[in-house]
């Protein structure tokens, strides 16, 4: 199963929702510090409901530590600036789906990182700024899971 990676997330509810997403899909959720909240934050716990113990969540001190922990994975950076659609990729089980912080998205230096395999976008109507972080992660991980024919799902 592809892995969800949040680079420096700021809004605890989005990460809580992603924890729940990871629990119901079997995807790992990787969080790259600094985080804009504490993992014990009540808003994060509320958004994740009772799924926290069912999710595999890993926190990395920085981007380099995340890369070192997953050295051979392809990295797909999600950005509104990309030209390639997220549905145009044939995902592999060890892929990383990388998303940036809510107010800004991934910074240019992360998008330009040599580890980034490709930049992907989620189509939207013209004139819209972006989709919610947790919703974007859900679309992407479900596409990767769908391509694998939903192994383990009921």
PDB file of C-alpha atoms in Angstrom:
ATOM      1  CA  UNK A   1       0.000   0.000   0.000  1.00  0.00           C
ATOM      2  CA  UNK A   2       1.306   3.435  -0.894  1.00  0.00           C
ATOM      3  CA  UNK A   3       2.217   5.678   2.029  1.00  0.00           C
ATOM      4  CA  UNK A   4       0.799   9.103   2.857  1.00  0.00           C
ATOM      5  CA  UNK A   5       3.374  11.736   3.823  1.00  0.00           C
ATOM      6  CA  UNK A   6       2.431  15.115   5.310  1.00  0.00           C
ATOM      7  CA  UNK A   7       5.244  17.677   5.202  1.00  0.00           C
ATOM      8  CA  UNK A   8       4.974  20.044   8.192  1.00  0.00           C
ATOM      9  CA  UNK A   9       1.166  19.860   8.614  1.00  0.00           C
ATOM     10  CA  UNK A  10      -0.412  22.768  10.497  1.00  0.00           C
ATOM     11  CA  UNK A  11      -4.068  21.889  11.171  1.00  0.00           C
ATOM     12  CA  UNK A  12      -4.643  19.093  13.709  1.00  0.00           C
ATOM     13  CA  UNK A  13      -8.065  18.142  12.346  1.00  0.00           C
ATOM     14  CA  UNK A  14      -6.570  17.324   8.932  1.00  0.00           C
ATOM     15  CA  UNK A  15      -3.973  15.060  10.480  1.00  0.00           C
ATOM     16  CA  UNK A  16      -6.642  13.462  12.673  1.00  0.00           C
ATOM     17  CA  UNK A  17      -8.709  12.746   9.576  1.00  0.00           C
ATOM     18  CA  UNK A  18      -5.614  11.325   7.865  1.00  0.00           C
ATOM     19  CA  UNK A  19      -5.030   9.029  10.848  1.00  0.00           C
ATOM     20  CA  UNK A  20      -8.537   7.694  10.378  1.00  0.00           C
ATOM     21  CA  UNK A  21      -7.881   7.380   6.624  1.00  0.00           C
ATOM     22  CA  UNK A  22      -4.706   5.402   7.307  1.00  0.00           C
ATOM     23  CA  UNK A  23      -6.570   3.105   9.680  1.00  0.00           C
ATOM     24  CA  UNK A  24      -9.363   2.262   7.225  1.00  0.00           C
ATOM     25  CA  UNK A  25      -7.091   1.777   4.194  1.00  0.00           C
ATOM     26  CA  UNK A  26      -4.047   0.179   5.808  1.00  0.00           C
ATOM     27  CA  UNK A  27      -1.788   2.952   4.528  1.00  0.00           C
ATOM     28  CA  UNK A  28       1.034   4.255   6.677  1.00  0.00           C
ATOM     29  CA  UNK A  29       0.910   7.949   7.588  1.00  0.00           C
ATOM     30  CA  UNK A  30       4.282   9.694   7.839  1.00  0.00           C
ATOM     31  CA  UNK A  31       4.458  13.147   9.433  1.00  0.00           C
ATOM     32  CA  UNK A  32       7.480  15.371   8.886  1.00  0.00           C
ATOM     33  CA  UNK A  33       8.270  17.856  11.636  1.00  0.00           C
ATOM     34  CA  UNK A  34       7.875  20.536  12.667  1.00  0.00           C
ATOM     35  CA  UNK A  35       4.172  19.960  13.196  1.00  0.00           C
ATOM     36  CA  UNK A  36       1.830  22.861  13.860  1.00  0.00           C
ATOM     37  CA  UNK A  37       0.302  21.022  16.840  1.00  0.00           C
ATOM     38  CA  UNK A  38       0.968  18.362  19.445  1.00  0.00           C
ATOM     39  CA  UNK A  39      -0.119  14.805  18.638  1.00  0.00           C
ATOM     40  CA  UNK A  40      -2.134  14.770  21.866  1.00  0.00           C
ATOM     41  CA  UNK A  41      -4.148  17.803  20.682  1.00  0.00           C
ATOM     42  CA  UNK A  42      -7.870  17.237  21.431  1.00  0.00           C
ATOM     43  CA  UNK A  43      -8.891  18.450  17.947  1.00  0.00           C
ATOM     44  CA  UNK A  44      -6.591  15.873  16.345  1.00  0.00           C
ATOM     45  CA  UNK A  45      -7.904  13.089  18.604  1.00  0.00           C
ATOM     46  CA  UNK A  46     -11.520  14.072  17.911  1.00  0.00           C
ATOM     47  CA  UNK A  47     -11.047  14.077  14.122  1.00  0.00           C
ATOM     48  CA  UNK A  48      -9.410  10.651  14.255  1.00  0.00           C
ATOM     49  CA  UNK A  49     -12.155   9.272  16.516  1.00  0.00           C
ATOM     50  CA  UNK A  50     -11.184   5.909  17.957  1.00  0.00           C
ATOM     51  CA  UNK A  51      -8.942   4.954  15.021  1.00  0.00           C
ATOM     52  CA  UNK A  52      -5.615   6.116  16.458  1.00  0.00           C
ATOM     53  CA  UNK A  53      -4.634   2.668  17.711  1.00  0.00           C
ATOM     54  CA  UNK A  54      -5.521   1.125  14.328  1.00  0.00           C
ATOM     55  CA  UNK A  55      -3.280   3.429  12.292  1.00  0.00           C
ATOM     56  CA  UNK A  56       0.443   3.173  11.623  1.00  0.00           C
ATOM     57  CA  UNK A  57       1.778   6.706  12.145  1.00  0.00           C
ATOM     58  CA  UNK A  58       5.478   7.574  11.944  1.00  0.00           C
ATOM     59  CA  UNK A  59       6.947  10.982  12.825  1.00  0.00           C
ATOM     60  CA  UNK A  60      10.212  12.082  11.184  1.00  0.00           C
ATOM     61  CA  UNK A  61      12.390  14.917  12.510  1.00  0.00           C
ATOM     62  CA  UNK A  62      12.840  16.366   9.016  1.00  0.00           C
ATOM     63  CA  UNK A  63      12.605  15.542   5.320  1.00  0.00           C
ATOM     64  CA  UNK A  64      16.070  13.982   5.201  1.00  0.00           C
ATOM     65  CA  UNK A  65      15.129  11.580   8.012  1.00  0.00           C
ATOM     66  CA  UNK A  66      11.996  10.569   6.112  1.00  0.00           C
ATOM     67  CA  UNK A  67      13.993   9.937   2.930  1.00  0.00           C
ATOM     68  CA  UNK A  68      16.520   7.874   4.900  1.00  0.00           C
ATOM     69  CA  UNK A  69      13.736   5.750   6.417  1.00  0.00           C
ATOM     70  CA  UNK A  70      12.262   5.014   2.974  1.00  0.00           C
ATOM     71  CA  UNK A  71      15.282   5.128   0.641  1.00  0.00           C
ATOM     72  CA  UNK A  72      13.987   3.249  -2.388  1.00  0.00           C
ATOM     73  CA  UNK A  73      10.446   4.590  -2.623  1.00  0.00           C
ATOM     74  CA  UNK A  74       9.187   6.699  -5.494  1.00  0.00           C
ATOM     75  CA  UNK A  75       7.980  10.101  -4.283  1.00  0.00           C
ATOM     76  CA  UNK A  76       4.958  11.800  -5.807  1.00  0.00           C
ATOM     77  CA  UNK A  77       4.624  15.420  -4.709  1.00  0.00           C
ATOM     78  CA  UNK A  78       1.092  16.789  -4.886  1.00  0.00           C
ATOM     79  CA  UNK A  79       0.829  20.416  -5.945  1.00  0.00           C
ATOM     80  CA  UNK A  80      -1.694  22.631  -7.680  1.00  0.00           C
ATOM     81  CA  UNK A  81       1.150  23.720  -9.995  1.00  0.00           C
ATOM     82  CA  UNK A  82       1.680  20.275 -11.552  1.00  0.00           C
ATOM     83  CA  UNK A  83       0.537  19.398 -15.063  1.00  0.00           C
ATOM     84  CA  UNK A  84       0.248  15.628 -14.612  1.00  0.00           C
ATOM     85  CA  UNK A  85      -2.938  14.268 -13.029  1.00  0.00           C
ATOM     86  CA  UNK A  86      -2.719  11.928 -10.057  1.00  0.00           C
ATOM     87  CA  UNK A  87      -4.822   9.376 -11.961  1.00  0.00           C
ATOM     88  CA  UNK A  88      -2.181   9.136 -14.720  1.00  0.00           C
ATOM     89  CA  UNK A  89       0.262   7.231 -12.496  1.00  0.00           C
ATOM     90  CA  UNK A  90       0.531   3.463 -12.062  1.00  0.00           C
ATOM     91  CA  UNK A  91       1.132   3.312  -8.326  1.00  0.00           C
ATOM     92  CA  UNK A  92       3.317   0.756  -6.577  1.00  0.00           C
ATOM     93  CA  UNK A  93       2.918  -0.493  -3.004  1.00  0.00           C
ATOM     94  CA  UNK A  94       5.981   1.367  -1.703  1.00  0.00           C
ATOM     95  CA  UNK A  95       5.199   4.767  -3.271  1.00  0.00           C
ATOM     96  CA  UNK A  96       5.142   7.920  -1.149  1.00  0.00           C
ATOM     97  CA  UNK A  97       2.308  10.397  -1.685  1.00  0.00           C
ATOM     98  CA  UNK A  98       3.726  13.695  -0.420  1.00  0.00           C
ATOM     99  CA  UNK A  99       1.507  16.630   0.582  1.00  0.00           C
ATOM    100  CA  UNK A 100       2.471  20.078   1.856  1.00  0.00           C
ATOM    101  CA  UNK A 101       1.209  22.205   4.725  1.00  0.00           C
ATOM    102  CA  UNK A 102      -2.305  23.544   4.506  1.00  0.00           C
ATOM    103  CA  UNK A 103      -1.722  27.254   4.044  1.00  0.00           C
ATOM    104  CA  UNK A 104       0.999  27.055   1.393  1.00  0.00           C
ATOM    105  CA  UNK A 105       1.488  23.597  -0.087  1.00  0.00           C
ATOM    106  CA  UNK A 106       4.933  22.154  -0.674  1.00  0.00           C
ATOM    107  CA  UNK A 107       7.715  24.761  -0.832  1.00  0.00           C
ATOM    108  CA  UNK A 108       9.814  25.073  -4.025  1.00  0.00           C
ATOM    109  CA  UNK A 109      12.869  23.425  -2.451  1.00  0.00           C
ATOM    110  CA  UNK A 110      10.852  20.293  -1.627  1.00  0.00           C
ATOM    111  CA  UNK A 111       9.282  20.190  -5.089  1.00  0.00           C
ATOM    112  CA  UNK A 112      12.799  20.466  -6.563  1.00  0.00           C
ATOM    113  CA  UNK A 113      14.262  17.774  -4.278  1.00  0.00           C
ATOM    114  CA  UNK A 114      16.092  15.070  -6.222  1.00  0.00           C
ATOM    115  CA  UNK A 115      14.032  12.378  -4.477  1.00  0.00           C
ATOM    116  CA  UNK A 116      10.778  13.665  -6.016  1.00  0.00           C
ATOM    117  CA  UNK A 117       9.879  11.317  -8.864  1.00  0.00           C
ATOM    118  CA  UNK A 118       7.084  13.476 -10.250  1.00  0.00           C
ATOM    119  CA  UNK A 119       4.700  16.273  -9.357  1.00  0.00           C
ATOM    120  CA  UNK A 120       0.985  15.495  -9.506  1.00  0.00           C
ATOM    121  CA  UNK A 121      -2.198  17.501  -9.321  1.00  0.00           C
ATOM    122  CA  UNK A 122      -5.796  16.795  -8.447  1.00  0.00           C
ATOM    123  CA  UNK A 123      -8.081  18.392 -11.053  1.00  0.00           C
ATOM    124  CA  UNK A 124     -10.330  21.214  -9.836  1.00  0.00           C
ATOM    125  CA  UNK A 125     -12.538  23.837 -11.383  1.00  0.00           C
ATOM    126  CA  UNK A 126     -10.740  26.962 -12.549  1.00  0.00           C
ATOM    127  CA  UNK A 127     -10.363  29.735 -10.002  1.00  0.00           C
ATOM    128  CA  UNK A 128     -10.306  27.438  -6.975  1.00  0.00           C
ATOM    129  CA  UNK A 129      -7.215  27.597  -4.795  1.00  0.00           C
ATOM    130  CA  UNK A 130      -6.919  24.040  -3.491  1.00  0.00           C
ATOM    131  CA  UNK A 131      -8.658  21.061  -1.968  1.00  0.00           C
ATOM    132  CA  UNK A 132      -8.506  20.263   1.756  1.00  0.00           C
ATOM    133  CA  UNK A 133      -5.348  18.358   2.760  1.00  0.00           C
ATOM    134  CA  UNK A 134      -7.112  15.321   4.245  1.00  0.00           C
ATOM    135  CA  UNK A 135      -9.483  15.141   1.269  1.00  0.00           C
ATOM    136  CA  UNK A 136      -6.546  15.288  -1.146  1.00  0.00           C
ATOM    137  CA  UNK A 137      -4.788  12.473   0.683  1.00  0.00           C
ATOM    138  CA  UNK A 138      -8.004  10.425   0.605  1.00  0.00           C
ATOM    139  CA  UNK A 139      -8.405  10.832  -3.151  1.00  0.00           C
ATOM    140  CA  UNK A 140      -4.791   9.862  -3.789  1.00  0.00           C
ATOM    141  CA  UNK A 141      -4.581   6.853  -1.472  1.00  0.00           C
ATOM    142  CA  UNK A 142      -7.905   5.482  -2.699  1.00  0.00           C
ATOM    143  CA  UNK A 143      -6.698   5.755  -6.305  1.00  0.00           C
ATOM    144  CA  UNK A 144      -3.536   3.833  -5.404  1.00  0.00           C
ATOM    145  CA  UNK A 145      -5.591   1.242  -3.496  1.00  0.00           C
ATOM    146  CA  UNK A 146      -8.135   0.956  -6.331  1.00  0.00           C
ATOM    147  CA  UNK A 147      -5.365   0.243  -8.821  1.00  0.00           C
ATOM    148  CA  UNK A 148      -4.248  -2.640  -6.585  1.00  0.00           C
ATOM    149  CA  UNK A 149      -7.881  -3.920  -6.533  1.00  0.00           C
ATOM    150  CA  UNK A 150      -8.411  -2.988  -2.871  1.00  0.00           C
ATOM    151  CA  UNK A 151      -6.451  -5.821  -1.213  1.00  0.00           C
ATOM    152  CA  UNK A 152      -7.790  -6.630   2.247  1.00  0.00           C
ATOM    153  CA  UNK A 153     -11.007  -4.648   1.781  1.00  0.00           C
ATOM    154  CA  UNK A 154     -14.460  -6.030   2.416  1.00  0.00           C
TER     155      UNK A 154
END
